[in-house]
Short mmCIF file of C-alpha atoms in Angstrom, two decimals:
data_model
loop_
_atom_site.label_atom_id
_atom_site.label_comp_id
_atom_site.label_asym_id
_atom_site.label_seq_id
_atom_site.Cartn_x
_atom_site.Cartn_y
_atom_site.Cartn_z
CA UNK A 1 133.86 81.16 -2.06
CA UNK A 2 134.25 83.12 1.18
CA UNK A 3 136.66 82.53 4.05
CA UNK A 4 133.93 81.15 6.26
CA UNK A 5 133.20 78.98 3.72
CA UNK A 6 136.68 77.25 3.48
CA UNK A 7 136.71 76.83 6.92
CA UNK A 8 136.00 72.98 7.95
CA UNK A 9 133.18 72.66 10.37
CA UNK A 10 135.55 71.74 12.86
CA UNK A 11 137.19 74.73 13.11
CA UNK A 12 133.73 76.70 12.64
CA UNK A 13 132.89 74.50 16.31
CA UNK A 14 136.13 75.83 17.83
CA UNK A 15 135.58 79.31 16.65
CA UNK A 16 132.26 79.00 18.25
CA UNK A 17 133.64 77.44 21.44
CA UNK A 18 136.22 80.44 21.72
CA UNK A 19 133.64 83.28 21.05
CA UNK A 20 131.34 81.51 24.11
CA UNK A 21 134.38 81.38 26.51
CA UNK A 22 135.23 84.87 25.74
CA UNK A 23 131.40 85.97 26.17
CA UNK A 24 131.38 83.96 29.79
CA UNK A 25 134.67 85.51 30.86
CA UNK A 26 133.33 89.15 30.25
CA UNK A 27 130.43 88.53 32.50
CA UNK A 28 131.91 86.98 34.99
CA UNK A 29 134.89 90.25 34.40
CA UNK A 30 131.83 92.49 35.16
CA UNK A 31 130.22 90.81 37.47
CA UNK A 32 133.54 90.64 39.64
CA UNK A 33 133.19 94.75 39.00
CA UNK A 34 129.78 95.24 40.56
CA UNK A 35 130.11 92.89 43.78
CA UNK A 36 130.02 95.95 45.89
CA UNK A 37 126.52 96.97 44.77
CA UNK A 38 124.87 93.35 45.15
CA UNK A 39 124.03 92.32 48.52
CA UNK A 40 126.29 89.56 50.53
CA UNK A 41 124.42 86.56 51.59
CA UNK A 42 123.05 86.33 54.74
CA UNK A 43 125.23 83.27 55.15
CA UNK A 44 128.38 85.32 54.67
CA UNK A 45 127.34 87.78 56.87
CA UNK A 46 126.71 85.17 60.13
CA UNK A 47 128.60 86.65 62.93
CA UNK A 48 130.74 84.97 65.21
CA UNK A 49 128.81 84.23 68.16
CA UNK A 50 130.70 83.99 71.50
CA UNK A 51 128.06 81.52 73.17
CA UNK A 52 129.30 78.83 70.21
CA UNK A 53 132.57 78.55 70.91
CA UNK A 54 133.45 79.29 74.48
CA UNK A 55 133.36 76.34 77.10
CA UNK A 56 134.45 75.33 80.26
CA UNK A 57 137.20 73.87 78.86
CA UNK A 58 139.29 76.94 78.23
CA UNK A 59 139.32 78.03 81.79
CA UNK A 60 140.84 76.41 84.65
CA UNK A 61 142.59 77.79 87.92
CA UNK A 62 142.49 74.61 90.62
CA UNK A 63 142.39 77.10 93.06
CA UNK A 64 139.92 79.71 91.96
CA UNK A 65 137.79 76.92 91.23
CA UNK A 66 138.16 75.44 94.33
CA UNK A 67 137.21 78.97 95.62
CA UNK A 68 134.12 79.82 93.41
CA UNK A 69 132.81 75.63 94.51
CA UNK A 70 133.47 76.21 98.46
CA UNK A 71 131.46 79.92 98.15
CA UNK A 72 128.70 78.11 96.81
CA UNK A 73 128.43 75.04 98.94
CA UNK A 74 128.13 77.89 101.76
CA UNK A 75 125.06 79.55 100.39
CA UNK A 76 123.49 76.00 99.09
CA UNK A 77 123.48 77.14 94.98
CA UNK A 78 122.63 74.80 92.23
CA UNK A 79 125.00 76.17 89.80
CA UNK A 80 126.65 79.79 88.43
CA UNK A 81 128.60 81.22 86.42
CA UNK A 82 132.02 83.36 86.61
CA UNK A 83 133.76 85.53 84.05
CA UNK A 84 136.86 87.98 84.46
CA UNK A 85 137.85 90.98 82.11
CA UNK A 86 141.37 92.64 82.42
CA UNK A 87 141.18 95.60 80.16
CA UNK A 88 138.42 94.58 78.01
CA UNK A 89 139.66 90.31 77.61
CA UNK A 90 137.98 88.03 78.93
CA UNK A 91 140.25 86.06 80.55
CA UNK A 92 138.17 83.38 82.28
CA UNK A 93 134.87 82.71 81.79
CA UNK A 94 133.28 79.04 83.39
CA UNK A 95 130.41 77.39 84.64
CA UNK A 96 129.86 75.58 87.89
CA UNK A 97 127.72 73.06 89.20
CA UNK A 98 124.45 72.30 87.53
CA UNK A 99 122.45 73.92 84.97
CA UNK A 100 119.58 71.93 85.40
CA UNK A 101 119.10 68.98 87.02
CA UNK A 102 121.89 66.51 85.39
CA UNK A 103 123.05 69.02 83.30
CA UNK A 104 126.28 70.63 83.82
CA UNK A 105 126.67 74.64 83.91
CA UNK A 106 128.51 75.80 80.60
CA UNK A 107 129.29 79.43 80.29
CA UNK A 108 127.79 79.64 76.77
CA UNK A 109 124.26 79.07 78.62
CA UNK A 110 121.62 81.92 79.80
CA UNK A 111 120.41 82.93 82.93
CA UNK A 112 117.98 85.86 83.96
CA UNK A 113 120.08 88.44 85.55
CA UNK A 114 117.04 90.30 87.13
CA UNK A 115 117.72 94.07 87.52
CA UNK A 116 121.11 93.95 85.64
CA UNK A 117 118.63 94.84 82.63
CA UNK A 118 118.39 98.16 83.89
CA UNK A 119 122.01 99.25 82.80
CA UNK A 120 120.91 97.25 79.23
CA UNK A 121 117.84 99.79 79.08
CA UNK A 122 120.06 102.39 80.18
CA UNK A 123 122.63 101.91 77.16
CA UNK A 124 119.45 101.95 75.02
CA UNK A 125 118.17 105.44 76.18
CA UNK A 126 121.98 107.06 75.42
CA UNK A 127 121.34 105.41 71.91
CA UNK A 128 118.67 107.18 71.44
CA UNK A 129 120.28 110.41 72.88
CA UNK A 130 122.92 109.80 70.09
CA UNK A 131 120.52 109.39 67.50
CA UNK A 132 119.01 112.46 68.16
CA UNK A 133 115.39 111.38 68.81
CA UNK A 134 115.98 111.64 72.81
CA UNK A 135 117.45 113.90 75.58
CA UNK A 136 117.65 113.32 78.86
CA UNK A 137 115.65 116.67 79.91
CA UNK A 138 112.76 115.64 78.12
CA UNK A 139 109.78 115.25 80.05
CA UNK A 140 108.36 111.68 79.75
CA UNK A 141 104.60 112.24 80.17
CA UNK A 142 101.61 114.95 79.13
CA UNK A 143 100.94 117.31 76.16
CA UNK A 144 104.62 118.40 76.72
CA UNK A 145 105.83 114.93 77.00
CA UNK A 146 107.01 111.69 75.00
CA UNK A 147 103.68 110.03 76.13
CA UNK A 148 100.64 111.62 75.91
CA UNK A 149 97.86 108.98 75.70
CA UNK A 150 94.41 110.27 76.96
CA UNK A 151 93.32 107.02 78.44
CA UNK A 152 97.08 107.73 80.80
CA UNK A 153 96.68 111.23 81.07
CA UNK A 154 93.10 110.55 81.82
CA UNK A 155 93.98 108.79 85.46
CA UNK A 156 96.82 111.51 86.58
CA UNK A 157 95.39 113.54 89.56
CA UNK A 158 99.09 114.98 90.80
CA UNK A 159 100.27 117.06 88.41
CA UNK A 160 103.76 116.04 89.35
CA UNK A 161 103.75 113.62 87.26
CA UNK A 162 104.03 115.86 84.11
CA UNK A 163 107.28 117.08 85.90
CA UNK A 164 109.11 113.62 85.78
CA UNK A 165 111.89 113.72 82.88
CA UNK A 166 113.97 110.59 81.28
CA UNK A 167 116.96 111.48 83.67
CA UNK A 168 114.56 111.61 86.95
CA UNK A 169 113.50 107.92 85.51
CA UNK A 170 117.29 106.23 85.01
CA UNK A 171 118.53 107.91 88.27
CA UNK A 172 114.86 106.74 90.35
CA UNK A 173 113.78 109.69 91.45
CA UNK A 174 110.93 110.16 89.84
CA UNK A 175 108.69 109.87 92.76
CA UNK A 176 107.21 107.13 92.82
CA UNK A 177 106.90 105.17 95.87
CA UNK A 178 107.36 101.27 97.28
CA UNK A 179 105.35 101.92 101.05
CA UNK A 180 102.97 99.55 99.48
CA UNK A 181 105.16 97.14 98.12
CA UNK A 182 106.72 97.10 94.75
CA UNK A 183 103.73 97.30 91.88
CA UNK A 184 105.70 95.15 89.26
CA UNK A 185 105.17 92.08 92.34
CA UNK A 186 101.66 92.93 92.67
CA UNK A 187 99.77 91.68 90.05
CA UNK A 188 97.70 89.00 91.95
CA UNK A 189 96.81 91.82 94.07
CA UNK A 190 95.89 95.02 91.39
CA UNK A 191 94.00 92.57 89.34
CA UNK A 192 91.83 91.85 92.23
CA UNK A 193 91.69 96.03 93.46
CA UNK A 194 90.88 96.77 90.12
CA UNK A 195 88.74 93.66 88.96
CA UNK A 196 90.45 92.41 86.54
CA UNK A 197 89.60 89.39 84.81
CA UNK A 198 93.77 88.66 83.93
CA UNK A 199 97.22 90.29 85.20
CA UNK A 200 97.42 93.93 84.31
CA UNK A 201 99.14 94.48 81.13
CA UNK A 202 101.95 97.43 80.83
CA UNK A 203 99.30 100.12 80.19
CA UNK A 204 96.77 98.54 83.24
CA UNK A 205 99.69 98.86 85.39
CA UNK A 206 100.18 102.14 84.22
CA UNK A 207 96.60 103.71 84.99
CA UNK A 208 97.22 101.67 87.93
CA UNK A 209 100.17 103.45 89.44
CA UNK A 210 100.03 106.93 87.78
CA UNK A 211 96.61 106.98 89.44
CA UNK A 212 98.71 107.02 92.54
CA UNK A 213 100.04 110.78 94.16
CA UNK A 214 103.93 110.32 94.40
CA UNK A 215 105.55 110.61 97.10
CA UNK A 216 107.34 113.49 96.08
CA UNK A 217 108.49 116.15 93.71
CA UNK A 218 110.84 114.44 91.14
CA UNK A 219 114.45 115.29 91.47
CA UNK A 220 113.99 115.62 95.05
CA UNK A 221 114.26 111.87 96.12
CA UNK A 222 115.52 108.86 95.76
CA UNK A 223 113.55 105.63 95.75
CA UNK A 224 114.00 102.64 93.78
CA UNK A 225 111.18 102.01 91.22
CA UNK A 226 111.19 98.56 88.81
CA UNK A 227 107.90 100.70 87.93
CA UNK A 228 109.93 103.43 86.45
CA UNK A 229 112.11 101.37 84.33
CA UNK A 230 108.84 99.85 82.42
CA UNK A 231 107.99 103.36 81.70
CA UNK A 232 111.42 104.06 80.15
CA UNK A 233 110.92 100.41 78.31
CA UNK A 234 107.64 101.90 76.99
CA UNK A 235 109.20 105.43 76.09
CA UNK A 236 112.20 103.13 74.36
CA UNK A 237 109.25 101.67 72.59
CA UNK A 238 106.97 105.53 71.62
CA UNK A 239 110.71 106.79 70.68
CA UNK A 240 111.77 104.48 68.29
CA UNK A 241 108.54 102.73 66.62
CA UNK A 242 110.07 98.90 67.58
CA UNK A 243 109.05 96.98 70.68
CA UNK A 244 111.41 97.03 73.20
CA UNK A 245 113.38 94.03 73.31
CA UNK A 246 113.80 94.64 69.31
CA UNK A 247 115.05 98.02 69.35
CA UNK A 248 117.69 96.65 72.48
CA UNK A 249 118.78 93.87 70.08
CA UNK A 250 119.44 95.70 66.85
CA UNK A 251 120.86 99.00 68.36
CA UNK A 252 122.54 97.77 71.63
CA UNK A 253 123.39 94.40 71.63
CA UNK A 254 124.08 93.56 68.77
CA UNK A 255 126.22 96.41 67.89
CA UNK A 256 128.15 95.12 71.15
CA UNK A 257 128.68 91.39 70.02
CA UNK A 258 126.17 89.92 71.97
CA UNK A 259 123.57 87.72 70.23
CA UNK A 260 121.95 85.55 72.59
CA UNK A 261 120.22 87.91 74.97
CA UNK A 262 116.46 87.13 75.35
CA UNK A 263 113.50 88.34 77.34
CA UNK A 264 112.68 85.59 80.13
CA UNK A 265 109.55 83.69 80.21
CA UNK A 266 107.43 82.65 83.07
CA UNK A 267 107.64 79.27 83.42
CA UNK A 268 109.65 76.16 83.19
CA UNK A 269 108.58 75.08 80.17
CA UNK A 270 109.20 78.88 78.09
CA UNK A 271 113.26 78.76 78.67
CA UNK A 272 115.03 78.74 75.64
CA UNK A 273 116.98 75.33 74.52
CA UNK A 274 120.27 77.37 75.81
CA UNK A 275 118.55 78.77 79.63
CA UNK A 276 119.17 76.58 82.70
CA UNK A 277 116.76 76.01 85.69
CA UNK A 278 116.20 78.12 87.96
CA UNK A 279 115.92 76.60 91.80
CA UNK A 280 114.64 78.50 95.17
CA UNK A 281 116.51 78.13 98.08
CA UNK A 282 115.73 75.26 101.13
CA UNK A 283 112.58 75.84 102.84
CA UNK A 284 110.44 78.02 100.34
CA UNK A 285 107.04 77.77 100.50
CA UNK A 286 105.03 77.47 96.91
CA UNK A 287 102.89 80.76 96.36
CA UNK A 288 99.54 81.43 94.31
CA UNK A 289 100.54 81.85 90.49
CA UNK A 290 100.31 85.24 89.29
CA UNK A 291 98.14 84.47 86.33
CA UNK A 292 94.85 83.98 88.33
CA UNK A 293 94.90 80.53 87.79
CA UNK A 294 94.65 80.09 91.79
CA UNK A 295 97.29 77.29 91.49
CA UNK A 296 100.30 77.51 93.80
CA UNK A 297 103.85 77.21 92.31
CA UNK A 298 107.72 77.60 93.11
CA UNK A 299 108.02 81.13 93.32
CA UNK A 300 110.92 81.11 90.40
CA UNK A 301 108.43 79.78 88.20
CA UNK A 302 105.17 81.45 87.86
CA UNK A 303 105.47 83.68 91.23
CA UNK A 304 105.99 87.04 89.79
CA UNK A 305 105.27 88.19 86.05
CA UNK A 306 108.94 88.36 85.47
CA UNK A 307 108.57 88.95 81.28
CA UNK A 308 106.29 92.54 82.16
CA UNK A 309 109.20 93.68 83.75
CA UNK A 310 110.83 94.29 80.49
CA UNK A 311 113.78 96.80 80.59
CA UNK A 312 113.78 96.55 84.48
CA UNK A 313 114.21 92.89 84.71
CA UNK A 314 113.42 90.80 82.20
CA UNK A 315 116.42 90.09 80.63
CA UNK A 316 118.29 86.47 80.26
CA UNK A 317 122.52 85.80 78.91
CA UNK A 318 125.47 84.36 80.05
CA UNK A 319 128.01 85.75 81.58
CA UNK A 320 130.67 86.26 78.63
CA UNK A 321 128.25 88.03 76.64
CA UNK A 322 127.25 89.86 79.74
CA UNK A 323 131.10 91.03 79.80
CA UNK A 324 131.10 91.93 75.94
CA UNK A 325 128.45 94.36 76.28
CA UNK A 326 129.85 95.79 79.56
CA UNK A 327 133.17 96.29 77.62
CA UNK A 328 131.15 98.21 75.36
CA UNK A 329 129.94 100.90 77.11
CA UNK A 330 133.35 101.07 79.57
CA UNK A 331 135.21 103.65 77.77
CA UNK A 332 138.06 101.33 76.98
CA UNK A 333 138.64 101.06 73.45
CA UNK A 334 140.54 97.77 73.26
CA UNK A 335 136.64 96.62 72.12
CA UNK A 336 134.96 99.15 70.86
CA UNK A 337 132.36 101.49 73.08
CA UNK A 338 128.25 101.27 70.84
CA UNK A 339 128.13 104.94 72.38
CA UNK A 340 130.39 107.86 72.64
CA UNK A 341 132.89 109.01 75.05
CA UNK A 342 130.77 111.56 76.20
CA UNK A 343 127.87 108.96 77.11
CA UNK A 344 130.05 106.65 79.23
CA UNK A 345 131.19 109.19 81.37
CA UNK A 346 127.79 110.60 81.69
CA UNK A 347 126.39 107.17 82.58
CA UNK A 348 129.18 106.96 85.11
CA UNK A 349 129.19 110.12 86.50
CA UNK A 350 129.60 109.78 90.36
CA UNK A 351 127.17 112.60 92.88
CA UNK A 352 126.87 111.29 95.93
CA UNK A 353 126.20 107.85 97.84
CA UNK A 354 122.50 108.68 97.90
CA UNK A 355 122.45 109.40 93.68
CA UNK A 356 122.14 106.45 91.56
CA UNK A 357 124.40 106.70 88.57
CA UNK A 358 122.95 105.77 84.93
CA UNK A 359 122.02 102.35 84.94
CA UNK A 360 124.49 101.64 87.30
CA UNK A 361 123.73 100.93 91.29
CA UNK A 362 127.18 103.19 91.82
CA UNK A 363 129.95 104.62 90.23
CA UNK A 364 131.99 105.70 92.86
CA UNK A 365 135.60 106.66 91.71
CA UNK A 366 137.73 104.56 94.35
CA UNK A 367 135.30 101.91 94.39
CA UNK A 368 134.68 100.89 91.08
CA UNK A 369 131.39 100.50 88.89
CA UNK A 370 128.84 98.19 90.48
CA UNK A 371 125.36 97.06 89.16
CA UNK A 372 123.34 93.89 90.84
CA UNK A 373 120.29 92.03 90.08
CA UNK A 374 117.99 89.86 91.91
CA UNK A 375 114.57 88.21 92.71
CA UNK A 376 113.39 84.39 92.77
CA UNK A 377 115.61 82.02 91.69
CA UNK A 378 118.41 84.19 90.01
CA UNK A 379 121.33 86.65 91.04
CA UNK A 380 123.48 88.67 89.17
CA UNK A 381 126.66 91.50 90.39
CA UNK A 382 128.57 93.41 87.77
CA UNK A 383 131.80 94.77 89.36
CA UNK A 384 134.16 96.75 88.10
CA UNK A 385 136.84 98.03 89.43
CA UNK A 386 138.96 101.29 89.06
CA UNK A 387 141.97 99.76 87.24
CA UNK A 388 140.04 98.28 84.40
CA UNK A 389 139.07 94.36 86.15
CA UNK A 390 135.76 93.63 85.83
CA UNK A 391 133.69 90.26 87.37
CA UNK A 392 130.82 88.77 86.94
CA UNK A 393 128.74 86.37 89.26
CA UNK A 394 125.08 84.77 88.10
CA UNK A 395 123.32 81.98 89.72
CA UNK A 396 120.59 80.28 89.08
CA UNK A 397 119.29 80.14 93.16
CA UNK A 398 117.79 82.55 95.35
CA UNK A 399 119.61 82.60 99.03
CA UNK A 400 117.70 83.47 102.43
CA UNK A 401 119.76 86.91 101.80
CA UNK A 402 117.81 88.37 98.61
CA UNK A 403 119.34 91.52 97.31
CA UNK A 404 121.79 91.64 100.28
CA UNK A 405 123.49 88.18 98.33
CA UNK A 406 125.51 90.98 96.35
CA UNK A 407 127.57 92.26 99.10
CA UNK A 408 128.77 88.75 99.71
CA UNK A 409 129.45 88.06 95.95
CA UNK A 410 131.45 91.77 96.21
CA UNK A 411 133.18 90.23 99.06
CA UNK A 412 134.39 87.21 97.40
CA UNK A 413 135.18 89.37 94.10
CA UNK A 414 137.78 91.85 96.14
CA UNK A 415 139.20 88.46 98.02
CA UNK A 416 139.73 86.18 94.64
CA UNK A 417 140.91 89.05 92.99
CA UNK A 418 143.51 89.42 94.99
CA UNK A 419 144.58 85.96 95.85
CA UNK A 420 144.33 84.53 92.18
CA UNK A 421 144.29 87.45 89.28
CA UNK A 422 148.02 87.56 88.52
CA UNK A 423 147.78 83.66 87.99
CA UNK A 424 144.84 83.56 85.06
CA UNK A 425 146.13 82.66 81.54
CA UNK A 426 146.72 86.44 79.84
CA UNK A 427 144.11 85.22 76.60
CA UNK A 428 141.13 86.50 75.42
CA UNK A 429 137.98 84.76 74.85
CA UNK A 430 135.90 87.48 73.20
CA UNK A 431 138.31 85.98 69.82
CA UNK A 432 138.29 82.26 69.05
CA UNK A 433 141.23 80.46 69.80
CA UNK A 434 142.17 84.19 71.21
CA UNK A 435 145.55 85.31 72.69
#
């Protein structure tokens, strides 16, 4: 009789048992060994979003607030927000007043911050510098250009055009002109020049304005163009093979810490669950909507085709995450910069008063870093100053002043800063819980 054979059946179970344990522990031995090469579940991998866990709650100065709430009882707004960086923390961020009607402002909710966009679209284009796919020299449109579509090259009659390069785009001086009024406010009326049946899309408005003789040579002149920030939207777009607002999110934002940045819609009812309302200011009369309809609306809602303008205005956040991407392109690396060294100071570099900087309005070196945004319902002001403080204003109301709002939201910056810095809590609210 063999050994196995004496062995009660019993035993022959535990044996069994044993040799099944040992078998499990093995693979679970080697699949310890391979984690590396499996992929981590997308659960695992769920960043840390700052809109989740900041609040107003974790802010308070009496006094600043008392401040920020007599400003904007002055010029009649509905609600805003505020957030402070001291050498890249974010040491205050809070909402005021009211997000929509009943609702209170939160700093965790999103706002359209007009032409702030442009320094987003701006960070996007050094990117692509950095990636190697882009340089600043390169010349945007024709045979010897990014794009070179027939039915576009079709409609140019100056030959200027073909002269414009990336860097003639980002600093507007391209050429092109606003004697007739901005073209990216003008739908109602180049739909109805050019009998269209609908608002132009980006390529109609294209053909539309490149159809146009600039006004002159580019690099000679400065003029402001929300027209020549679609084109670098649509050249973001030709570059990289991703629509716009895709490539900004996965190469740009993203790589910043910001994860609730969205395109605006058009009306009321396209906000996102997170966006507040937007509100004109006393005594503004309802215009004709831009989509042809012929009905007449609040001009915040429905007056301008504010999602076409894309990289030049289109964009929606609050103002922490606002802060966490400008702390990423600001050289300082107490949060770390999505582009190099060399990029930030290019996008910074300082000319003249009459040069605009990178995406920036101005860099000048005693004044600070300054970038605004504004049209119907909405203003925005980046400001940042020489020794490393950066603020933030966004509200959602338009004021009587339009664009000129930003000089009094400086104002208030340089006299708040001084009166009430020294006294905010030294945390940081870029970290949960953060000290």
């Amino acid at each position: 009789m063999s050994k196995w054979q004496k062995i009660s059946s019993l035993q022959k179970r535990t044996l069994w048992g044993l040799g099944l344990l040992a078998a499990l522990f093995i693979a679970l031995l080697l699949g310890l060994l391979s984690k590396d090469s499996e992929p981590v579940s997308n659960e695992e991998n769920e960043p840390v979003r700052l809109n989740s866990f900041i609040n107003n709650a974790q802010s308070y100065h009496s006094q600043l607030d008392k401040e920020v709430t007599k400003f904007m009882k002055r010029w009649e707004l509905h609600g805003a927000q505020l957030a402070v960086m001291r050498g890249d923390s974010l040491l205050y961020a809070k909402g005021y007043g009211e997000a929509d009607v009943d609702t209170e402002m939160q700093p965790y909710m999103t706002l359209r911050v007009a032409s702030v966009s442009k320094l987003v679209t701006a960070a996007a284009i050094m990117v692509l510098c950095e990636q190697g796919r882009l340089s600043l020299s390169d010349k945007v449109l024709g045979e010897q250009g990014i794009i070179k579509d027939s039915s576009l090259m079709a409609v140019i009659r100056d030959k200027r055009h073909y002269e414009i390069t990336v860097e003639h785009l980002l600093r507007h001086q391209a050429g092109f002109s606003t004697r007739l009024g901005d073209p990216m406010f003008r739908a109602i009326d180049f739909a109805a020049m050019n009998r269209l049946q609908q608002p132009p899309s980006d390529w109609e408005m294209c053909q539309i304005v490149l159809n146009r003789r600039l006004s002159a040579r580019p690099g000679t002149h400065h003029s402001y163009s929300n027209f020549g920030y679609l084109l670098l939207s649509l050249l973001i777009e030709r570059v990289s093979g991703l629509p716009y607002a895709d490539f900004v999110r996965h190469y740009v934002l993203e790589p910043a810490g910001c994860y609730d940045f969205h395109i605006a819609g058009n009306f009321y009812e396209e906000k996102k669950p997170s966006e507040v309302r937007y509100f004109m200011h006393g005594n503004s009369d309802e215009v004709s909507c831009y989509d042809l309809s012929g009905r007449m609306v609040e001009r915040c809602y429905g007056g301008n085709n504010v999602t076409a303008l894309s990289g030049a205005g289109a964009w929606c956040c609050s103002a922490p995450e606002l802060m966490r991407f400008v702390a990423s392109i600001d050289g300082n690396p107490a949060v770390p910069d999505i582009i190099s060294p060399e990029s930030v100071a290019r996008m910074v570099q300082y000319f003249d008063k009459d040069t605009y900087s990178l995406g920036w309005n101005d860099t000048h070196p005693e004044k600070g870093w300054t970038r605004s945004g504004s049209f119907s319902g909405t203003a925005a002001l980046i400001q940042y100053f020489p020794d490393g403080d950066c603020w933030i204003f966004i509200t959602n109301t338009s004021t009587y002043k339009g664009h000129n709002f930003s000089r009094r939201v400086s104002r208030f910056f340089r006299s708040c800063r001084q009166k009430y810095l020294s006294g905010l809590n030294p945390q940081n609210l870029f970290i949960p819980d953060g000290v």
